[in-house]
């Protein structure tokens, strides 16, 4: 663990440089390999007549930017979910956000005959927001108000419901399976900057609010009674955290589909480096999330080249064993 503030700053700068290098590597790697020097020239002295510059400008730049932004969003959403539920095994997927987004995409294809990627994106964002809002509403019912266990139970139940409905619609319309396959598995391939820009105002607003939540989250993590005793409005804090999860995770699913495990593993990685201070956890988590998703996209392009593995499959290969490790570690502690 990094202890002194100076070491933590050095670590943060090093992590930022690593993300920058991965970003350049993402632009250079593909069916046509491009030297890093020429990749840098494409960013600083773009020449539309240069074939390599054109490849970077028209396809690779958008997917690299999307991987960077979505990695940050999913990681921060994971931090907020685990803080809200006080459950180290919680993740945005648990709240039904991914399942709700996919259900609305399938509904739009099957019943409304929507055929554009931008159309799918808005239906995914709508589904994610409705699913997340429903989970927090159901979790708030009863005398105790919003409690971690009720949020998790509501999320699991709603996820099962959306998955069942989605499977039912796909059975009725098998032609939709190929159309939604990359949304279900998660992918940055074929996404353009317009898709990201459509939800960017929501994502930027959530990111700005996120970094004002570091101190309230530190108080909130002490427990409801302690937080109330210190003058915190616990209900307001829970509401803000819930809205941040919906916007960050929902917007991410709307752009790239269902990409799991980033929100699960990154908060643990950040805490192992900087402890439990959310003023450090949030920036470290954002950069770690970006680094993991950029790395997953790079590997996804080269592992079975010239074909491509959906990025959600790559994150699952990383996150699945990590989840098992955390579960066994938690049982052992008990």
GROMACS .gro file of C-alpha atoms in nm:
model
  334
    1UNK     CA    1   0.000   0.000   0.000
    2UNK     CA    2   0.115   0.353  -0.079
    3UNK     CA    3   0.129   0.550   0.248
    4UNK     CA    4   0.262   0.904   0.213
    5UNK     CA    5   0.078   1.165   0.002
    6UNK     CA    6   0.395   1.222  -0.204
    7UNK     CA    7   0.417   0.854  -0.298
    8UNK     CA    8   0.047   0.851  -0.382
    9UNK     CA    9   0.093   1.151  -0.612
   10UNK     CA   10   0.388   0.981  -0.780
   11UNK     CA   11   0.179   0.666  -0.824
   12UNK     CA   12  -0.109   0.868  -0.969
   13UNK     CA   13   0.120   1.040  -1.220
   14UNK     CA   14   0.274   0.704  -1.314
   15UNK     CA   15  -0.072   0.557  -1.366
   16UNK     CA   16  -0.169   0.853  -1.584
   17UNK     CA   17   0.140   0.801  -1.802
   18UNK     CA   18   0.058   0.429  -1.829
   19UNK     CA   19  -0.294   0.514  -1.948
   20UNK     CA   20  -0.149   0.758  -2.204
   21UNK     CA   21   0.085   0.487  -2.335
   22UNK     CA   22  -0.202   0.237  -2.357
   23UNK     CA   23  -0.407   0.497  -2.544
   24UNK     CA   24  -0.131   0.536  -2.805
   25UNK     CA   25  -0.089   0.159  -2.824
   26UNK     CA   26  -0.463   0.123  -2.887
   27UNK     CA   27  -0.426   0.356  -3.184
   28UNK     CA   28  -0.126   0.164  -3.318
   29UNK     CA   29  -0.253  -0.195  -3.282
   30UNK     CA   30  -0.487  -0.361  -3.531
   31UNK     CA   31  -0.495  -0.544  -3.863
   32UNK     CA   32  -0.256  -0.275  -3.988
   33UNK     CA   33   0.023  -0.218  -3.737
   34UNK     CA   34   0.130   0.146  -3.713
   35UNK     CA   35   0.453   0.263  -3.543
   36UNK     CA   36   0.402   0.465  -3.225
   37UNK     CA   37   0.596   0.757  -3.376
   38UNK     CA   38   0.356   0.775  -3.668
   39UNK     CA   39   0.063   0.734  -3.431
   40UNK     CA   40   0.179   1.042  -3.244
   41UNK     CA   41   0.210   1.231  -3.572
   42UNK     CA   42  -0.149   1.138  -3.658
   43UNK     CA   43  -0.262   1.310  -3.338
   44UNK     CA   44  -0.042   1.618  -3.365
   45UNK     CA   45   0.001   1.664  -3.744
   46UNK     CA   46  -0.293   1.485  -3.901
   47UNK     CA   47  -0.261   1.430  -4.275
   48UNK     CA   48  -0.583   1.303  -4.445
   49UNK     CA   49  -0.377   1.184  -4.744
   50UNK     CA   50  -0.173   0.950  -4.523
   51UNK     CA   51  -0.339   0.605  -4.513
   52UNK     CA   52  -0.223   0.526  -4.158
   53UNK     CA   53  -0.341   0.864  -4.033
   54UNK     CA   54  -0.676   0.800  -4.200
   55UNK     CA   55  -0.711   0.461  -4.028
   56UNK     CA   56  -0.645   0.621  -3.692
   57UNK     CA   57  -0.873   0.918  -3.751
   58UNK     CA   58  -1.170   0.728  -3.889
   59UNK     CA   59  -1.183   0.415  -3.672
   60UNK     CA   60  -0.921   0.367  -3.402
   61UNK     CA   61  -0.936   0.707  -3.236
   62UNK     CA   62  -1.306   0.678  -3.158
   63UNK     CA   63  -1.276   0.332  -3.002
   64UNK     CA   64  -0.972   0.436  -2.798
   65UNK     CA   65  -1.152   0.744  -2.662
   66UNK     CA   66  -1.464   0.537  -2.590
   67UNK     CA   67  -1.258   0.271  -2.407
   68UNK     CA   68  -1.089   0.543  -2.202
   69UNK     CA   69  -1.411   0.721  -2.103
   70UNK     CA   70  -1.618   0.408  -2.042
   71UNK     CA   71  -1.341   0.251  -1.834
   72UNK     CA   72  -1.341   0.557  -1.606
   73UNK     CA   73  -1.721   0.558  -1.580
   74UNK     CA   74  -1.759   0.188  -1.500
   75UNK     CA   75  -1.484   0.198  -1.239
   76UNK     CA   76  -1.635   0.498  -1.059
   77UNK     CA   77  -1.982   0.342  -1.080
   78UNK     CA   78  -1.837   0.035  -0.907
   79UNK     CA   79  -1.690   0.249  -0.628
   80UNK     CA   80  -2.027   0.413  -0.570
   81UNK     CA   81  -2.221   0.084  -0.576
   82UNK     CA   82  -1.991  -0.075  -0.321
   83UNK     CA   83  -2.006   0.235  -0.102
   84UNK     CA   84  -2.385   0.255  -0.128
   85UNK     CA   85  -2.449  -0.113  -0.055
   86UNK     CA   86  -2.147  -0.153   0.178
   87UNK     CA   87  -2.090  -0.479  -0.005
   88UNK     CA   88  -1.740  -0.547  -0.149
   89UNK     CA   89  -1.887  -0.796  -0.400
   90UNK     CA   90  -2.139  -0.547  -0.542
   91UNK     CA   91  -2.113  -0.413  -0.897
   92UNK     CA   92  -2.335  -0.207  -1.132
   93UNK     CA   93  -2.446  -0.530  -1.302
   94UNK     CA   94  -2.608  -0.629  -0.972
   95UNK     CA   95  -2.857  -0.342  -0.991
   96UNK     CA   96  -3.017  -0.467  -1.313
   97UNK     CA   97  -2.870  -0.181  -1.518
   98UNK     CA   98  -2.713  -0.403  -1.785
   99UNK     CA   99  -3.014  -0.633  -1.803
  100UNK     CA  100  -3.254  -0.338  -1.831
  101UNK     CA  101  -3.052  -0.179  -2.110
  102UNK     CA  102  -3.033  -0.501  -2.313
  103UNK     CA  103  -3.406  -0.564  -2.265
  104UNK     CA  104  -3.495  -0.221  -2.404
  105UNK     CA  105  -3.261  -0.271  -2.702
  106UNK     CA  106  -3.424  -0.604  -2.786
  107UNK     CA  107  -3.768  -0.447  -2.738
  108UNK     CA  108  -3.677  -0.162  -2.975
  109UNK     CA  109  -3.552  -0.407  -3.239
  110UNK     CA  110  -3.834  -0.659  -3.206
  111UNK     CA  111  -4.137  -0.438  -3.164
  112UNK     CA  112  -4.036  -0.091  -3.284
  113UNK     CA  113  -3.805  -0.202  -3.568
  114UNK     CA  114  -3.529   0.038  -3.466
  115UNK     CA  115  -3.221  -0.031  -3.680
  116UNK     CA  116  -2.966   0.244  -3.607
  117UNK     CA  117  -2.687   0.225  -3.350
  118UNK     CA  118  -2.779   0.568  -3.215
  119UNK     CA  119  -3.136   0.447  -3.171
  120UNK     CA  120  -3.017   0.141  -2.979
  121UNK     CA  121  -2.803   0.368  -2.763
  122UNK     CA  122  -3.090   0.586  -2.646
  123UNK     CA  123  -3.310   0.285  -2.572
  124UNK     CA  124  -3.023   0.131  -2.376
  125UNK     CA  125  -2.978   0.451  -2.175
  126UNK     CA  126  -3.352   0.464  -2.109
  127UNK     CA  127  -3.361   0.100  -2.001
  128UNK     CA  128  -3.061   0.139  -1.773
  129UNK     CA  129  -3.211   0.448  -1.609
  130UNK     CA  130  -3.551   0.283  -1.560
  131UNK     CA  131  -3.394  -0.035  -1.420
  132UNK     CA  132  -3.167   0.156  -1.180
  133UNK     CA  133  -3.450   0.387  -1.070
  134UNK     CA  134  -3.682   0.091  -1.010
  135UNK     CA  135  -3.422  -0.090  -0.801
  136UNK     CA  136  -3.366   0.211  -0.577
  137UNK     CA  137  -3.741   0.270  -0.548
  138UNK     CA  138  -3.804  -0.091  -0.444
  139UNK     CA  139  -3.506  -0.079  -0.211
  140UNK     CA  140  -3.652   0.228  -0.039
  141UNK     CA  141  -3.989   0.070   0.043
  142UNK     CA  142  -4.067  -0.015   0.402
  143UNK     CA  143  -4.002   0.147   0.736
  144UNK     CA  144  -3.623   0.113   0.719
  145UNK     CA  145  -3.596   0.310   0.395
  146UNK     CA  146  -3.311   0.239   0.155
  147UNK     CA  147  -3.094  -0.041   0.293
  148UNK     CA  148  -2.804  -0.227   0.126
  149UNK     CA  149  -2.968  -0.571   0.148
  150UNK     CA  150  -3.296  -0.448  -0.002
  151UNK     CA  151  -3.114  -0.277  -0.291
  152UNK     CA  152  -2.924  -0.599  -0.369
  153UNK     CA  153  -3.235  -0.817  -0.348
  154UNK     CA  154  -3.430  -0.576  -0.569
  155UNK     CA  155  -3.144  -0.569  -0.820
  156UNK     CA  156  -3.115  -0.947  -0.839
  157UNK     CA  157  -3.491  -0.986  -0.880
  158UNK     CA  158  -3.516  -0.720  -1.149
  159UNK     CA  159  -3.216  -0.861  -1.336
  160UNK     CA  160  -3.380  -1.205  -1.346
  161UNK     CA  161  -3.703  -1.050  -1.468
  162UNK     CA  162  -3.538  -0.851  -1.750
  163UNK     CA  163  -3.325  -1.149  -1.857
  164UNK     CA  164  -3.634  -1.370  -1.878
  165UNK     CA  165  -3.823  -1.113  -2.085
  166UNK     CA  166  -3.522  -1.063  -2.313
  167UNK     CA  167  -3.482  -1.436  -2.374
  168UNK     CA  168  -3.852  -1.465  -2.447
  169UNK     CA  169  -3.838  -1.193  -2.713
  170UNK     CA  170  -3.526  -1.342  -2.872
  171UNK     CA  171  -3.698  -1.681  -2.893
  172UNK     CA  172  -3.991  -1.518  -3.072
  173UNK     CA  173  -3.762  -1.327  -3.309
  174UNK     CA  174  -3.441  -1.524  -3.364
  175UNK     CA  175  -3.322  -1.278  -3.632
  176UNK     CA  176  -3.259  -1.022  -3.357
  177UNK     CA  177  -2.996  -1.239  -3.190
  178UNK     CA  178  -2.713  -1.143  -3.428
  179UNK     CA  179  -2.809  -0.776  -3.406
  180UNK     CA  180  -2.788  -0.760  -3.027
  181UNK     CA  181  -2.503  -1.010  -2.979
  182UNK     CA  182  -2.230  -0.745  -2.944
  183UNK     CA  183  -2.452  -0.541  -2.709
  184UNK     CA  184  -2.502  -0.844  -2.486
  185UNK     CA  185  -2.129  -0.932  -2.489
  186UNK     CA  186  -2.012  -0.569  -2.489
  187UNK     CA  187  -1.801  -0.414  -2.763
  188UNK     CA  188  -1.633  -0.089  -2.866
  189UNK     CA  189  -1.605  -0.202  -3.229
  190UNK     CA  190  -1.818  -0.004  -3.472
  191UNK     CA  191  -1.896   0.272  -3.221
  192UNK     CA  192  -1.828   0.626  -3.337
  193UNK     CA  193  -1.772   0.949  -3.150
  194UNK     CA  194  -2.127   1.066  -3.215
  195UNK     CA  195  -2.260   0.789  -2.992
  196UNK     CA  196  -2.034   0.896  -2.707
  197UNK     CA  197  -2.103   1.265  -2.758
  198UNK     CA  198  -2.477   1.204  -2.732
  199UNK     CA  199  -2.447   1.095  -2.368
  200UNK     CA  200  -2.130   1.291  -2.283
  201UNK     CA  201  -2.315   1.583  -2.116
  202UNK     CA  202  -2.470   1.336  -1.869
  203UNK     CA  203  -2.140   1.157  -1.811
  204UNK     CA  204  -1.938   1.477  -1.763
  205UNK     CA  205  -2.194   1.612  -1.516
  206UNK     CA  206  -2.178   1.287  -1.319
  207UNK     CA  207  -1.795   1.292  -1.322
  208UNK     CA  208  -1.787   1.646  -1.185
  209UNK     CA  209  -2.031   1.558  -0.906
  210UNK     CA  210  -1.834   1.238  -0.834
  211UNK     CA  211  -1.524   1.417  -0.714
  212UNK     CA  212  -1.727   1.631  -0.473
  213UNK     CA  213  -1.854   1.310  -0.311
  214UNK     CA  214  -1.519   1.192  -0.173
  215UNK     CA  215  -1.559   1.350   0.171
  216UNK     CA  216  -1.931   1.265   0.216
  217UNK     CA  217  -1.855   0.904   0.118
  218UNK     CA  218  -1.585   0.884   0.385
  219UNK     CA  219  -1.839   0.984   0.649
  220UNK     CA  220  -2.110   0.761   0.498
  221UNK     CA  221  -1.882   0.455   0.508
  222UNK     CA  222  -1.880   0.476   0.891
  223UNK     CA  223  -2.244   0.364   0.900
  224UNK     CA  224  -2.581   0.539   0.895
  225UNK     CA  225  -2.592   0.609   1.270
  226UNK     CA  226  -2.240   0.757   1.283
  227UNK     CA  227  -2.302   0.961   0.967
  228UNK     CA  228  -2.626   1.101   1.107
  229UNK     CA  229  -2.449   1.179   1.434
  230UNK     CA  230  -2.190   1.380   1.237
  231UNK     CA  231  -2.469   1.581   1.074
  232UNK     CA  232  -2.480   1.410   0.735
  233UNK     CA  233  -2.811   1.381   0.552
  234UNK     CA  234  -2.779   1.010   0.483
  235UNK     CA  235  -3.088   0.989   0.261
  236UNK     CA  236  -2.955   1.263   0.034
  237UNK     CA  237  -2.613   1.096   0.013
  238UNK     CA  238  -2.773   0.763  -0.084
  239UNK     CA  239  -2.987   0.935  -0.347
  240UNK     CA  240  -2.687   1.111  -0.503
  241UNK     CA  241  -2.480   0.792  -0.507
  242UNK     CA  242  -2.770   0.605  -0.667
  243UNK     CA  243  -2.814   0.868  -0.937
  244UNK     CA  244  -2.440   0.867  -1.011
  245UNK     CA  245  -2.447   0.489  -1.057
  246UNK     CA  246  -2.745   0.511  -1.293
  247UNK     CA  247  -2.589   0.784  -1.508
  248UNK     CA  248  -2.232   0.648  -1.518
  249UNK     CA  249  -2.317   0.280  -1.563
  250UNK     CA  250  -2.630   0.343  -1.769
  251UNK     CA  251  -2.452   0.578  -2.005
  252UNK     CA  252  -2.168   0.328  -2.044
  253UNK     CA  253  -2.404   0.042  -2.130
  254UNK     CA  254  -2.581   0.272  -2.375
  255UNK     CA  255  -2.257   0.318  -2.570
  256UNK     CA  256  -2.072  -0.016  -2.549
  257UNK     CA  257  -2.328  -0.265  -2.419
  258UNK     CA  258  -2.281  -0.499  -2.126
  259UNK     CA  259  -1.921  -0.484  -2.001
  260UNK     CA  260  -1.894  -0.653  -1.665
  261UNK     CA  261  -1.645  -0.684  -1.380
  262UNK     CA  262  -1.471  -0.346  -1.422
  263UNK     CA  263  -1.691  -0.203  -1.147
  264UNK     CA  264  -1.620  -0.506  -0.929
  265UNK     CA  265  -1.243  -0.542  -0.945
  266UNK     CA  266  -1.119  -0.183  -0.982
  267UNK     CA  267  -1.235  -0.049  -0.640
  268UNK     CA  268  -1.048  -0.335  -0.471
  269UNK     CA  269  -0.734  -0.263  -0.671
  270UNK     CA  270  -0.751   0.106  -0.579
  271UNK     CA  271  -0.808   0.035  -0.209
  272UNK     CA  272  -0.514  -0.206  -0.203
  273UNK     CA  273  -0.296   0.079  -0.330
  274UNK     CA  274  -0.421   0.383  -0.137
  275UNK     CA  275  -0.636   0.253   0.151
  276UNK     CA  276  -0.988   0.369   0.230
  277UNK     CA  277  -0.958   0.743   0.162
  278UNK     CA  278  -1.205   0.819  -0.117
  279UNK     CA  279  -1.011   1.133  -0.212
  280UNK     CA  280  -0.749   0.892  -0.350
  281UNK     CA  281  -0.974   0.596  -0.433
  282UNK     CA  282  -1.177   0.792  -0.691
  283UNK     CA  283  -0.889   0.919  -0.912
  284UNK     CA  284  -0.698   0.591  -0.883
  285UNK     CA  285  -1.012   0.393  -0.972
  286UNK     CA  286  -1.083   0.611  -1.276
  287UNK     CA  287  -0.733   0.563  -1.418
  288UNK     CA  288  -0.723   0.192  -1.335
  289UNK     CA  289  -1.060   0.141  -1.506
  290UNK     CA  290  -0.936   0.321  -1.816
  291UNK     CA  291  -0.613   0.117  -1.819
  292UNK     CA  292  -0.798  -0.216  -1.788
  293UNK     CA  293  -1.054  -0.142  -2.059
  294UNK     CA  294  -0.789  -0.009  -2.300
  295UNK     CA  295  -0.579  -0.320  -2.235
  296UNK     CA  296  -0.880  -0.549  -2.284
  297UNK     CA  297  -0.959  -0.381  -2.616
  298UNK     CA  298  -0.599  -0.417  -2.736
  299UNK     CA  299  -0.588  -0.788  -2.647
  300UNK     CA  300  -0.935  -0.843  -2.796
  301UNK     CA  301  -0.804  -0.726  -3.134
  302UNK     CA  302  -0.492  -0.942  -3.148
  303UNK     CA  303  -0.580  -1.264  -2.964
  304UNK     CA  304  -0.758  -1.424  -3.265
  305UNK     CA  305  -0.664  -1.173  -3.537
  306UNK     CA  306  -0.795  -1.086  -3.788
  307UNK     CA  307  -1.121  -1.158  -3.603
  308UNK     CA  308  -1.209  -0.978  -3.282
  309UNK     CA  309  -1.329  -1.090  -2.939
  310UNK     CA  310  -1.603  -0.877  -2.777
  311UNK     CA  311  -1.445  -0.664  -2.506
  312UNK     CA  312  -1.698  -0.786  -2.250
  313UNK     CA  313  -1.558  -1.138  -2.291
  314UNK     CA  314  -1.207  -1.013  -2.215
  315UNK     CA  315  -1.314  -0.829  -1.899
  316UNK     CA  316  -1.503  -1.141  -1.788
  317UNK     CA  317  -1.187  -1.349  -1.828
  318UNK     CA  318  -1.012  -1.106  -1.592
  319UNK     CA  319  -1.301  -1.045  -1.353
  320UNK     CA  320  -1.437  -1.397  -1.315
  321UNK     CA  321  -1.135  -1.544  -1.131
  322UNK     CA  322  -1.101  -1.221  -0.929
  323UNK     CA  323  -1.466  -1.251  -0.817
  324UNK     CA  324  -1.408  -1.610  -0.705
  325UNK     CA  325  -1.097  -1.498  -0.516
  326UNK     CA  326  -1.288  -1.222  -0.336
  327UNK     CA  327  -1.576  -1.456  -0.251
  328UNK     CA  328  -1.340  -1.718  -0.104
  329UNK     CA  329  -1.146  -1.450   0.081
  330UNK     CA  330  -1.467  -1.313   0.232
  331UNK     CA  331  -1.581  -1.659   0.342
  332UNK     CA  332  -1.242  -1.727   0.492
  333UNK     CA  333  -1.260  -1.408   0.697
  334UNK     CA  334  -1.595  -1.510   0.835
   0.00000   0.00000   0.00000
